[in-house]
Tab-separated table of C-alpha atoms in Angstrom:
chain	number	residue	atom	x	y	z
A	1	MET	CA	1.551	-6.276	-22.282
A	2	LYS	CA	2.117	-3.132	-20.417
A	3	LEU	CA	1.259	-4.831	-17.076
A	4	ARG	CA	4.415	-6.921	-17.284
A	5	MET	CA	6.353	-3.978	-15.968
A	6	LEU	CA	5.531	-4.027	-12.325
A	7	ALA	CA	4.534	-1.242	-9.918
A	8	GLY	CA	7.133	1.469	-9.812
A	9	LEU	CA	7.978	1.508	-13.561
A	10	SER	CA	5.587	4.237	-14.670
A	11	ALA	CA	4.530	5.057	-18.185
A	12	LEU	CA	4.902	8.753	-19.072
A	13	VAL	CA	3.681	10.901	-21.932
A	14	ALA	CA	4.871	9.590	-25.310
A	15	VAL	CA	7.958	11.344	-26.672
A	16	ALA	CA	7.042	12.964	-29.961
A	17	GLY	CA	9.077	12.455	-33.099
A	18	LEU	CA	10.773	9.128	-32.246
A	19	SER	CA	11.872	7.547	-35.472
A	20	ALA	CA	11.275	3.827	-36.164
A	21	CYS	CA	13.903	3.912	-38.932
A	22	SER	CA	16.816	1.551	-39.076
A	23	SER	CA	19.801	2.317	-41.282
A	24	SER	CA	19.094	2.137	-44.914
A	25	GLY	CA	20.858	-0.623	-46.870
A	26	SER	CA	20.618	-4.268	-47.676
A	27	GLY	CA	22.971	-6.206	-45.391
A	28	ASP	CA	24.965	-6.498	-42.191
A	29	GLY	CA	27.898	-4.921	-43.920
A	30	GLU	CA	25.940	-1.741	-44.678
A	31	ALA	CA	28.017	1.130	-43.276
A	32	GLY	CA	26.742	4.045	-41.271
A	33	ASP	CA	28.652	7.206	-40.452
A	34	GLY	CA	32.451	6.789	-40.749
A	35	GLY	CA	32.145	3.276	-42.240
A	36	ARG	CA	30.334	1.896	-39.186
A	37	THR	CA	27.141	-0.171	-39.183
A	38	GLY	CA	24.321	1.776	-37.558
A	39	ILE	CA	21.647	-0.053	-35.584
A	40	ASP	CA	18.521	1.401	-33.981
A	41	VAL	CA	17.362	-0.026	-30.677
A	42	TRP	CA	14.039	0.513	-28.898
A	43	LEU	CA	14.277	0.354	-25.126
A	44	MET	CA	11.276	1.037	-22.835
A	45	ARG	CA	10.727	3.952	-20.581
A	46	ASP	CA	12.333	3.438	-17.179
A	47	SER	CA	14.019	0.079	-18.126
A	48	VAL	CA	17.314	1.777	-17.892
A	49	SER	CA	18.486	5.078	-16.270
A	50	ALA	CA	20.138	7.772	-18.424
A	51	ASP	CA	23.433	7.122	-16.666
A	52	PHE	CA	23.336	3.385	-17.274
A	53	GLN	CA	22.390	3.903	-20.951
A	54	LYS	CA	25.251	6.292	-21.420
A	55	GLU	CA	27.741	3.937	-19.710
A	56	PHE	CA	26.611	0.901	-21.757
A	57	GLU	CA	26.663	2.780	-25.098
A	58	LYS	CA	30.155	4.020	-24.394
A	59	GLY	CA	31.396	0.579	-23.291
A	60	PHE	CA	29.664	-1.214	-26.178
A	61	GLU	CA	31.041	1.069	-28.927
A	62	ALA	CA	34.546	0.891	-27.382
A	63	ALA	CA	34.330	-2.880	-27.590
A	64	HIS	CA	32.645	-2.826	-31.106
A	65	PRO	CA	33.922	0.353	-32.868
A	66	ASP	CA	32.434	-0.930	-36.166
A	67	ILE	CA	28.865	-0.605	-34.764
A	68	ASP	CA	27.060	2.684	-34.119
A	69	VAL	CA	24.225	2.268	-31.595
A	70	ARG	CA	21.171	4.610	-31.626
A	71	VAL	CA	18.888	3.998	-28.641
A	72	GLN	CA	15.388	5.315	-28.781
A	73	ILE	CA	13.189	5.289	-25.577
A	74	GLN	CA	9.637	4.105	-26.115
A	75	GLU	CA	6.492	4.413	-23.967
A	76	TRP	CA	4.608	1.393	-22.672
A	77	ASP	CA	1.259	2.933	-23.485
A	78	GLY	CA	0.381	1.676	-27.005
A	79	ILE	CA	3.695	-0.153	-27.615
A	80	GLY	CA	1.982	-3.356	-28.681
A	81	GLU	CA	0.386	-1.714	-31.646
A	82	LYS	CA	3.547	0.239	-32.454
A	83	VAL	CA	5.743	-2.904	-32.491
A	84	THR	CA	3.177	-4.794	-34.509
A	85	ALA	CA	3.180	-2.070	-37.160
A	86	ALA	CA	7.013	-1.876	-37.187
A	87	LEU	CA	7.344	-5.642	-37.630
A	88	ALA	CA	4.928	-5.531	-40.627
A	89	SER	CA	6.936	-2.748	-42.274
A	90	ASN	CA	10.323	-2.639	-44.041
A	91	ASP	CA	11.504	0.009	-41.629
A	92	ALA	CA	11.675	-1.635	-38.193
A	93	PRO	CA	14.371	-1.091	-35.635
A	94	ASP	CA	17.113	-3.654	-35.226
A	95	VAL	CA	16.541	-4.555	-31.630
A	96	ILE	CA	13.349	-4.192	-29.581
A	97	GLU	CA	12.764	-4.531	-25.822
A	98	THR	CA	9.408	-6.179	-25.352
A	99	GLY	CA	7.463	-7.334	-22.223
A	100	ASN	CA	8.235	-11.034	-21.645
A	101	THR	CA	4.691	-12.150	-22.268
A	102	GLN	CA	4.368	-10.166	-25.493
A	103	VAL	CA	6.855	-12.261	-27.351
A	104	ALA	CA	4.407	-14.979	-28.448
A	105	GLN	CA	2.030	-12.339	-29.875
A	106	PHE	CA	4.803	-10.853	-32.064
A	107	ALA	CA	6.368	-14.207	-32.978
A	108	GLN	CA	3.056	-15.549	-34.196
A	109	SER	CA	3.129	-13.136	-37.152
A	110	GLY	CA	6.611	-14.340	-38.275
A	111	GLY	CA	8.050	-10.950	-37.522
A	112	LEU	CA	10.854	-12.027	-35.159
A	113	LEU	CA	14.208	-13.725	-35.853
A	114	ASP	CA	14.519	-17.260	-34.566
A	115	LEU	CA	17.462	-17.206	-32.107
A	116	SER	CA	17.244	-20.863	-31.042
A	117	ASP	CA	20.726	-21.575	-32.291
A	118	LYS	CA	22.155	-18.907	-29.995
A	119	VAL	CA	20.695	-20.206	-26.672
A	120	ASP	CA	23.727	-22.318	-25.691
A	121	GLU	CA	26.179	-19.471	-26.510
A	122	LEU	CA	24.138	-17.070	-24.373
A	123	GLY	CA	24.100	-19.348	-21.356
A	124	GLY	CA	20.409	-20.228	-21.767
A	125	GLU	CA	20.582	-23.196	-19.347
A	126	ASP	CA	20.791	-20.636	-16.471
A	127	TRP	CA	18.084	-18.215	-17.719
A	128	LEU	CA	15.170	-17.447	-15.418
A	129	LYS	CA	12.385	-19.620	-16.623
A	130	GLY	CA	9.807	-16.833	-16.115
A	131	LEU	CA	11.625	-14.908	-18.879
A	132	ALA	CA	12.929	-17.715	-21.050
A	133	GLU	CA	9.701	-19.695	-21.393
A	134	PRO	CA	7.444	-16.869	-22.619
A	135	GLY	CA	10.365	-15.766	-24.890
A	136	ALA	CA	9.840	-19.000	-26.853
A	137	TYR	CA	6.998	-19.775	-29.195
A	138	GLU	CA	6.160	-23.186	-30.737
A	139	GLY	CA	9.480	-24.657	-29.686
A	140	LYS	CA	11.705	-21.765	-31.008
A	141	GLN	CA	13.468	-19.074	-28.926
A	142	TYR	CA	12.639	-15.620	-30.118
A	143	GLY	CA	13.072	-13.471	-27.021
A	144	ILE	CA	16.340	-13.310	-25.086
A	145	PRO	CA	15.951	-12.675	-21.367
A	146	TYR	CA	16.888	-9.114	-20.385
A	147	TYR	CA	15.891	-8.498	-16.825
A	148	ALA	CA	13.220	-9.523	-14.306
A	149	ALA	CA	11.125	-8.065	-11.556
A	150	ASN	CA	8.620	-9.931	-9.319
A	151	ARG	CA	6.586	-9.462	-6.232
A	152	VAL	CA	7.874	-9.749	-2.597
A	153	VAL	CA	6.384	-8.991	0.804
A	154	ILE	CA	7.037	-5.426	1.912
A	155	TYR	CA	6.631	-5.158	5.614
A	156	ARG	CA	6.739	-2.699	8.543
A	157	THR	CA	9.856	-3.589	10.591
A	158	ASP	CA	8.575	-1.641	13.584
A	159	LEU	CA	5.195	-3.298	13.699
A	160	PHE	CA	6.799	-6.733	13.277
A	161	GLU	CA	9.129	-6.009	16.205
A	162	LYS	CA	6.284	-4.724	18.385
A	163	ALA	CA	4.308	-7.908	17.734
A	164	GLY	CA	7.334	-10.063	18.402
A	165	VAL	CA	7.519	-11.435	14.868
A	166	ASP	CA	10.896	-12.157	13.251
A	167	ALA	CA	10.509	-11.786	9.474
A	168	THR	CA	13.678	-13.777	8.845
A	169	LYS	CA	12.046	-16.902	10.341
A	170	ILE	CA	8.976	-16.787	8.031
A	171	LYS	CA	9.879	-19.543	5.566
A	172	THR	CA	6.520	-21.354	4.952
A	173	ARG	CA	3.012	-20.200	4.177
A	174	GLU	CA	1.661	-21.537	7.484
A	175	GLN	CA	4.356	-19.557	9.323
A	176	TRP	CA	3.321	-16.514	7.304
A	177	ILE	CA	-0.317	-16.990	8.265
A	178	ALA	CA	0.629	-17.378	11.989
A	179	ALA	CA	2.657	-14.218	11.925
A	180	THR	CA	0.026	-12.246	10.039
A	181	LYS	CA	-2.645	-13.195	12.597
A	182	LYS	CA	-0.466	-11.708	15.341
A	183	LEU	CA	-0.144	-8.469	13.393
A	184	ASN	CA	-3.882	-8.289	12.559
A	185	LYS	CA	-5.076	-6.478	15.684
A	186	GLY	CA	-7.680	-3.728	16.123
A	187	ALA	CA	-7.270	-1.044	13.489
A	188	GLN	CA	-3.963	-2.510	12.371
A	189	GLN	CA	-4.185	-4.800	9.306
A	190	GLY	CA	-1.999	-7.857	9.313
A	191	ILE	CA	-1.805	-7.540	5.514
A	192	TYR	CA	-3.515	-5.391	2.926
A	193	LEU	CA	-4.479	-7.810	0.138
A	194	PRO	CA	-7.188	-6.744	-2.288
A	195	GLY	CA	-9.532	-9.407	-3.479
A	196	GLN	CA	-8.444	-9.243	-7.121
A	197	ASN	CA	-4.730	-9.444	-6.831
A	198	TRP	CA	-4.683	-12.278	-9.292
A	199	TYR	CA	-0.950	-12.390	-9.932
A	200	THR	CA	-0.522	-13.285	-6.243
A	201	TYR	CA	-3.274	-15.834	-6.459
A	202	SER	CA	-1.567	-17.359	-9.517
A	203	GLY	CA	1.606	-17.945	-7.405
A	204	PHE	CA	-0.409	-19.933	-4.899
A	205	VAL	CA	-1.883	-22.047	-7.759
A	206	TRP	CA	1.616	-22.773	-9.112
A	207	ASP	CA	2.758	-23.620	-5.601
A	208	GLU	CA	0.064	-26.307	-5.555
A	209	GLY	CA	1.162	-27.664	-8.917
A	210	GLY	CA	-1.685	-26.144	-10.829
A	211	ASP	CA	-1.938	-23.630	-13.601
A	212	LEU	CA	-4.328	-21.029	-15.060
A	213	ALA	CA	-4.806	-22.979	-18.283
A	214	THR	CA	-3.385	-26.003	-20.057
A	215	GLN	CA	-2.916	-26.919	-23.711
A	216	SER	CA	-3.960	-30.138	-25.486
A	217	GLY	CA	-2.996	-30.026	-29.141
A	218	ASP	CA	-4.113	-26.688	-30.528
A	219	THR	CA	-6.819	-26.148	-27.873
A	220	TRP	CA	-6.423	-24.427	-24.474
A	221	LYS	CA	-8.583	-25.145	-21.467
A	222	GLY	CA	-9.064	-22.984	-18.332
A	223	THR	CA	-7.988	-24.940	-15.189
A	224	LEU	CA	-9.099	-22.841	-12.239
A	225	ASP	CA	-11.485	-25.709	-11.241
A	226	THR	CA	-8.719	-28.299	-10.713
A	227	PRO	CA	-7.992	-29.441	-7.114
A	228	GLU	CA	-4.656	-27.683	-7.257
A	229	ALA	CA	-6.056	-24.357	-8.299
A	230	LEU	CA	-8.848	-24.611	-5.732
A	231	ARG	CA	-6.307	-25.126	-3.037
A	232	GLY	CA	-4.504	-22.064	-4.188
A	233	MET	CA	-7.702	-20.026	-3.940
A	234	ALA	CA	-8.416	-21.431	-0.466
A	235	PHE	CA	-5.012	-20.244	0.777
A	236	TYR	CA	-5.544	-16.773	-0.872
A	237	GLU	CA	-8.904	-16.537	1.010
A	238	ARG	CA	-7.238	-17.329	4.346
A	239	LEU	CA	-4.561	-14.721	3.848
A	240	GLN	CA	-6.883	-12.029	2.480
A	241	ALA	CA	-9.140	-12.308	5.558
A	242	LEU	CA	-6.232	-11.094	7.777
A	243	GLY	CA	-6.751	-7.508	6.688
A	244	LYS	CA	-9.356	-5.113	5.398
A	245	GLY	CA	-8.574	-5.242	1.650
A	246	PRO	CA	-11.585	-4.700	-0.617
A	247	LYS	CA	-12.909	-7.882	-2.159
A	248	ASP	CA	-14.034	-6.413	-5.442
A	249	SER	CA	-11.016	-4.407	-6.601
A	250	ASP	CA	-7.234	-4.919	-7.272
A	251	GLU	CA	-3.984	-3.417	-5.891
A	252	ALA	CA	-4.326	-0.321	-8.104
A	253	GLN	CA	-7.797	0.681	-6.867
A	254	PRO	CA	-6.981	2.237	-4.490
A	255	PRO	CA	-3.194	2.257	-4.933
A	256	GLN	CA	-1.995	-0.157	-2.170
A	257	ALA	CA	1.120	1.891	-1.497
A	258	GLU	CA	-1.019	4.877	-0.541
A	259	VAL	CA	-3.022	2.539	1.814
A	260	MET	CA	0.170	1.324	3.442
A	261	ALA	CA	1.404	4.850	3.827
A	262	LYS	CA	-1.450	5.660	6.210
A	263	GLY	CA	0.364	3.658	8.862
A	264	GLN	CA	-2.043	0.865	9.716
A	265	VAL	CA	-0.860	-1.880	7.373
A	266	ALA	CA	1.813	-4.316	8.379
A	267	GLN	CA	2.392	-5.945	4.961
A	268	VAL	CA	1.645	-5.667	1.248
A	269	ILE	CA	2.632	-7.794	-1.747
A	270	SER	CA	4.383	-5.751	-4.426
A	271	SER	CA	7.511	-5.249	-6.381
A	272	PRO	CA	10.216	-3.564	-4.145
A	273	GLY	CA	9.690	-0.322	-5.941
A	274	GLY	CA	6.378	-0.048	-4.021
A	275	ALA	CA	8.319	0.772	-0.932
A	276	ASN	CA	9.581	3.995	-2.541
A	277	VAL	CA	6.011	5.017	-3.331
A	278	VAL	CA	5.001	4.357	0.303
A	279	ILE	CA	7.846	6.613	1.534
A	280	GLN	CA	6.997	9.320	-0.987
A	281	SER	CA	3.546	9.389	0.538
A	282	ASN	CA	4.673	9.207	4.124
A	283	ALA	CA	8.295	10.181	4.843
A	284	ALA	CA	7.936	9.001	8.496
A	285	LEU	CA	8.149	5.426	7.239
A	286	LYS	CA	11.620	5.865	5.834
A	287	GLY	CA	13.823	3.228	7.411
A	288	LYS	CA	10.794	1.269	8.664
A	289	LEU	CA	10.222	-0.987	5.635
A	290	GLY	CA	11.697	-4.372	4.938
A	291	PHE	CA	11.382	-7.177	2.385
A	292	PHE	CA	11.142	-10.912	2.310
A	293	PRO	CA	10.358	-13.424	-0.500
A	294	ILE	CA	6.757	-14.736	-0.648
A	295	PRO	CA	6.931	-17.980	1.412
A	296	GLY	CA	6.379	-21.326	-0.115
A	297	LYS	CA	4.606	-24.476	1.068
A	298	THR	CA	7.816	-25.755	2.550
A	299	ALA	CA	10.758	-24.059	4.097
A	300	GLY	CA	13.180	-25.235	1.408
A	301	LYS	CA	11.464	-23.552	-1.507
A	302	PRO	CA	10.168	-19.947	-1.857
A	303	GLY	CA	6.689	-19.271	-3.130
A	304	ALA	CA	6.108	-19.216	-6.869
A	305	VAL	CA	5.816	-15.740	-8.369
A	306	PHE	CA	4.781	-14.178	-11.615
A	307	THR	CA	7.891	-12.957	-13.343
A	308	GLY	CA	7.530	-9.577	-14.926
A	309	GLY	CA	10.216	-8.051	-17.000
A	310	SER	CA	11.487	-7.909	-20.560
A	311	ASP	CA	13.143	-9.853	-23.331
A	312	LEU	CA	15.088	-8.475	-26.265
A	313	VAL	CA	14.005	-9.523	-29.801
A	314	ILE	CA	15.401	-8.902	-33.326
A	315	PRO	CA	12.895	-8.164	-36.088
A	316	THR	CA	13.149	-10.353	-39.136
A	317	VAL	CA	13.199	-7.303	-41.397
A	318	SER	CA	16.124	-5.758	-39.651
A	319	GLN	CA	18.881	-5.049	-42.221
A	320	HIS	CA	21.626	-5.814	-39.609
A	321	HIS	CA	21.070	-9.130	-37.910
A	322	ASP	CA	24.714	-9.723	-36.968
A	323	ALA	CA	25.195	-6.267	-35.458
A	324	ALA	CA	21.788	-6.574	-33.651
A	325	TYR	CA	22.795	-9.950	-32.214
A	326	THR	CA	26.085	-8.474	-31.005
A	327	PHE	CA	24.140	-5.815	-29.128
A	328	VAL	CA	21.803	-8.401	-27.546
A	329	LYS	CA	24.626	-10.630	-26.549
A	330	GLU	CA	26.442	-7.775	-24.741
A	331	LEU	CA	23.426	-6.309	-22.936
A	332	THR	CA	22.218	-9.735	-21.746
A	333	GLY	CA	25.734	-10.989	-20.982
A	334	ASP	CA	27.008	-11.538	-17.447
A	335	ALA	CA	29.163	-8.356	-17.176
A	336	TRP	CA	26.397	-5.861	-18.203
A	337	GLN	CA	23.662	-7.844	-16.420
A	338	LYS	CA	25.484	-7.381	-13.081
A	339	LYS	CA	25.875	-3.662	-13.677
A	340	LEU	CA	22.187	-3.295	-14.712
A	341	ALA	CA	20.952	-5.223	-11.610
A	342	VAL	CA	22.881	-2.900	-9.339
A	343	ALA	CA	21.914	0.304	-11.204
A	344	MET	CA	18.222	-0.496	-11.450
A	345	SER	CA	17.563	-2.952	-8.543
A	346	TYR	CA	16.503	-5.601	-11.038
A	347	VAL	CA	16.890	-9.404	-10.982
A	348	PRO	CA	19.502	-10.430	-13.498
A	349	ASN	CA	18.475	-12.760	-16.314
A	350	LYS	CA	20.290	-15.816	-14.899
A	351	THR	CA	19.923	-17.610	-11.582
A	352	THR	CA	23.708	-17.725	-11.385
A	353	LEU	CA	23.924	-13.954	-11.161
A	354	ALA	CA	21.617	-13.494	-8.135
A	355	SER	CA	24.671	-12.527	-5.948
A	356	ALA	CA	24.933	-9.227	-7.935
A	357	VAL	CA	22.092	-7.771	-5.878
A	358	ALA	CA	23.036	-9.322	-2.539
A	359	THR	CA	23.412	-5.910	-0.896
A	360	ASP	CA	20.126	-4.567	-2.111
A	361	PRO	CA	17.454	-5.781	0.324
A	362	GLY	CA	14.482	-5.495	-2.097
A	363	ALA	CA	16.266	-6.819	-5.177
A	364	SER	CA	17.868	-9.744	-3.216
A	365	ALA	CA	14.373	-10.825	-1.990
A	366	MET	CA	13.154	-10.639	-5.567
A	367	ALA	CA	16.076	-12.771	-6.753
A	368	VAL	CA	15.110	-15.558	-4.291
A	369	GLY	CA	11.616	-15.562	-5.523
A	370	ALA	CA	12.647	-15.336	-9.191
A	371	ALA	CA	14.106	-18.813	-9.055
A	372	GLU	CA	10.482	-19.930	-8.792
A	373	GLY	CA	9.234	-17.587	-11.406
A	374	HIS	CA	6.391	-18.360	-13.837
A	375	ALA	CA	4.550	-16.620	-16.680
A	376	THR	CA	0.996	-16.642	-17.879
A	377	PRO	CA	0.104	-19.204	-20.613
A	378	ASN	CA	2.515	-18.843	-23.505
A	379	THR	CA	0.015	-18.106	-26.298
A	380	PRO	CA	-1.305	-15.048	-28.133
A	381	GLY	CA	-4.781	-16.082	-26.933
A	382	TRP	CA	-4.061	-15.099	-23.316
A	383	ALA	CA	-4.455	-11.417	-24.271
A	384	ALA	CA	-8.143	-12.095	-24.818
A	385	VAL	CA	-8.407	-13.508	-21.252
A	386	GLU	CA	-6.822	-10.454	-19.658
A	387	ALA	CA	-9.051	-8.148	-21.701
A	388	LYS	CA	-12.072	-9.166	-19.605
A	389	ASN	CA	-10.262	-11.021	-16.876
A	390	PRO	CA	-12.688	-13.655	-15.510
A	391	VAL	CA	-9.983	-14.553	-12.879
A	392	LYS	CA	-10.722	-11.330	-11.091
A	393	ASP	CA	-14.443	-11.915	-11.166
A	394	TYR	CA	-13.954	-15.411	-9.863
A	395	MET	CA	-11.857	-14.288	-6.958
A	396	THR	CA	-14.462	-11.659	-5.918
A	397	ALA	CA	-17.268	-14.202	-6.153
A	398	VAL	CA	-15.476	-16.629	-3.842
A	399	LEU	CA	-14.504	-13.944	-1.326
A	400	THR	CA	-18.039	-12.636	-1.187
A	401	GLY	CA	-19.532	-16.108	-0.383
A	402	GLY	CA	-19.773	-17.912	-3.709
A	403	ASP	CA	-19.147	-21.630	-3.947
A	404	PRO	CA	-15.455	-22.016	-4.940
A	405	ALA	CA	-16.018	-25.043	-7.160
A	406	ASP	CA	-19.020	-23.632	-8.985
A	407	GLU	CA	-17.377	-20.231	-9.549
A	408	ALA	CA	-14.097	-21.853	-10.618
A	409	LYS	CA	-15.962	-23.933	-13.206
A	410	LYS	CA	-17.642	-20.754	-14.666
A	411	ALA	CA	-14.294	-18.935	-14.734
A	412	SER	CA	-12.536	-21.869	-16.354
A	413	GLU	CA	-15.207	-21.958	-19.064
A	414	ALA	CA	-14.799	-18.272	-19.681
A	415	ILE	CA	-11.005	-18.682	-20.008
A	416	THR	CA	-11.411	-21.588	-22.390
A	417	SER	CA	-13.824	-19.627	-24.564
A	418	ALA	CA	-11.522	-16.532	-24.678
A	419	MET	CA	-8.342	-18.376	-25.428
A	420	ASN	CA	-9.815	-20.298	-28.333
A	421	SER	CA	-11.944	-17.562	-29.817
A	422	GLY	CA	-9.370	-16.792	-32.476
A	423	SER	CA	-8.443	-20.369	-33.384
């Protein structure tokens, strides 16, 4: 889903004339120009810079002179339908970047190559679970983790200093609440947290040991009414009250970066890229923004976060499985992952590579949280939930005075109905 790319990775107008064609032929030995195997790769808009793409292609083809890589940049808007059509054709690209939670949808059709036998070779034991788990479907690994991005706390360093709050000492949720209360004075908001920021709420549910939905056999059941999920909502309600965020809209309405840019907000929860948007709107805040991971229940463990980002998949109908896998192995391997993380301020695909972004404040804060990354329920049926999103309605109902248990029960029933409507 397009939403898996977090704030700061914008979708632009579709580029006309991009071909979906892979090289013609009938096997991995099929030669392209000059006796080389040509492979077509779809990467998404803003997932790599032009400079990184050029560097990678040059390095890859030097290491694999028998493979000719043709990268085509795709737009997030409408990509689900485009990939579905490509997988159903005989003319698909050889490698596709897809949002991590889209993999189950594409795997369900049988259109993706099963890469389960490659997991050990690719170092799968160290993959971020928020990328690896949604990249699997019915026990098989189809998506190979590419990169991650998740939410952190962006804060005003000057306002924290004025209030006598040391952000480096905020390690638990209760310490976070105490600090935010100090910052929530007069016109100044301790935190701007809209009532429908359901990805942040989900993190609090996961912290408590709950989930949005659980599976029993072939049936899914919404679980917002469990004690764990209700505790997650109760914490969200406490935090949201320490600011003036609207209770009936999300972080995009109005754009929270624009709200913070007005100068009266001490904190927002966003991907680090949101800081750049704040500064673009108010240059006076340059040098006054910092980052820390969303705190957890205890000091020894950061808060759970939704892991956005991408996986790489290989279509079954690709004519060049071996060459495609070689591309995937290189781009998701340690050497290029470190370079990608530095170039794009991403979290690398393995927990063991977090040090690659140690000097980038926003990315390093993301990397800490990424170790506790989660994804939405790994089933094609979750798309039906997000289409109407009863989670948002539930949150608004509670924040405007509704009984949490009653509202959670209604929302859970709506989730159950949506997730099983196609089964």
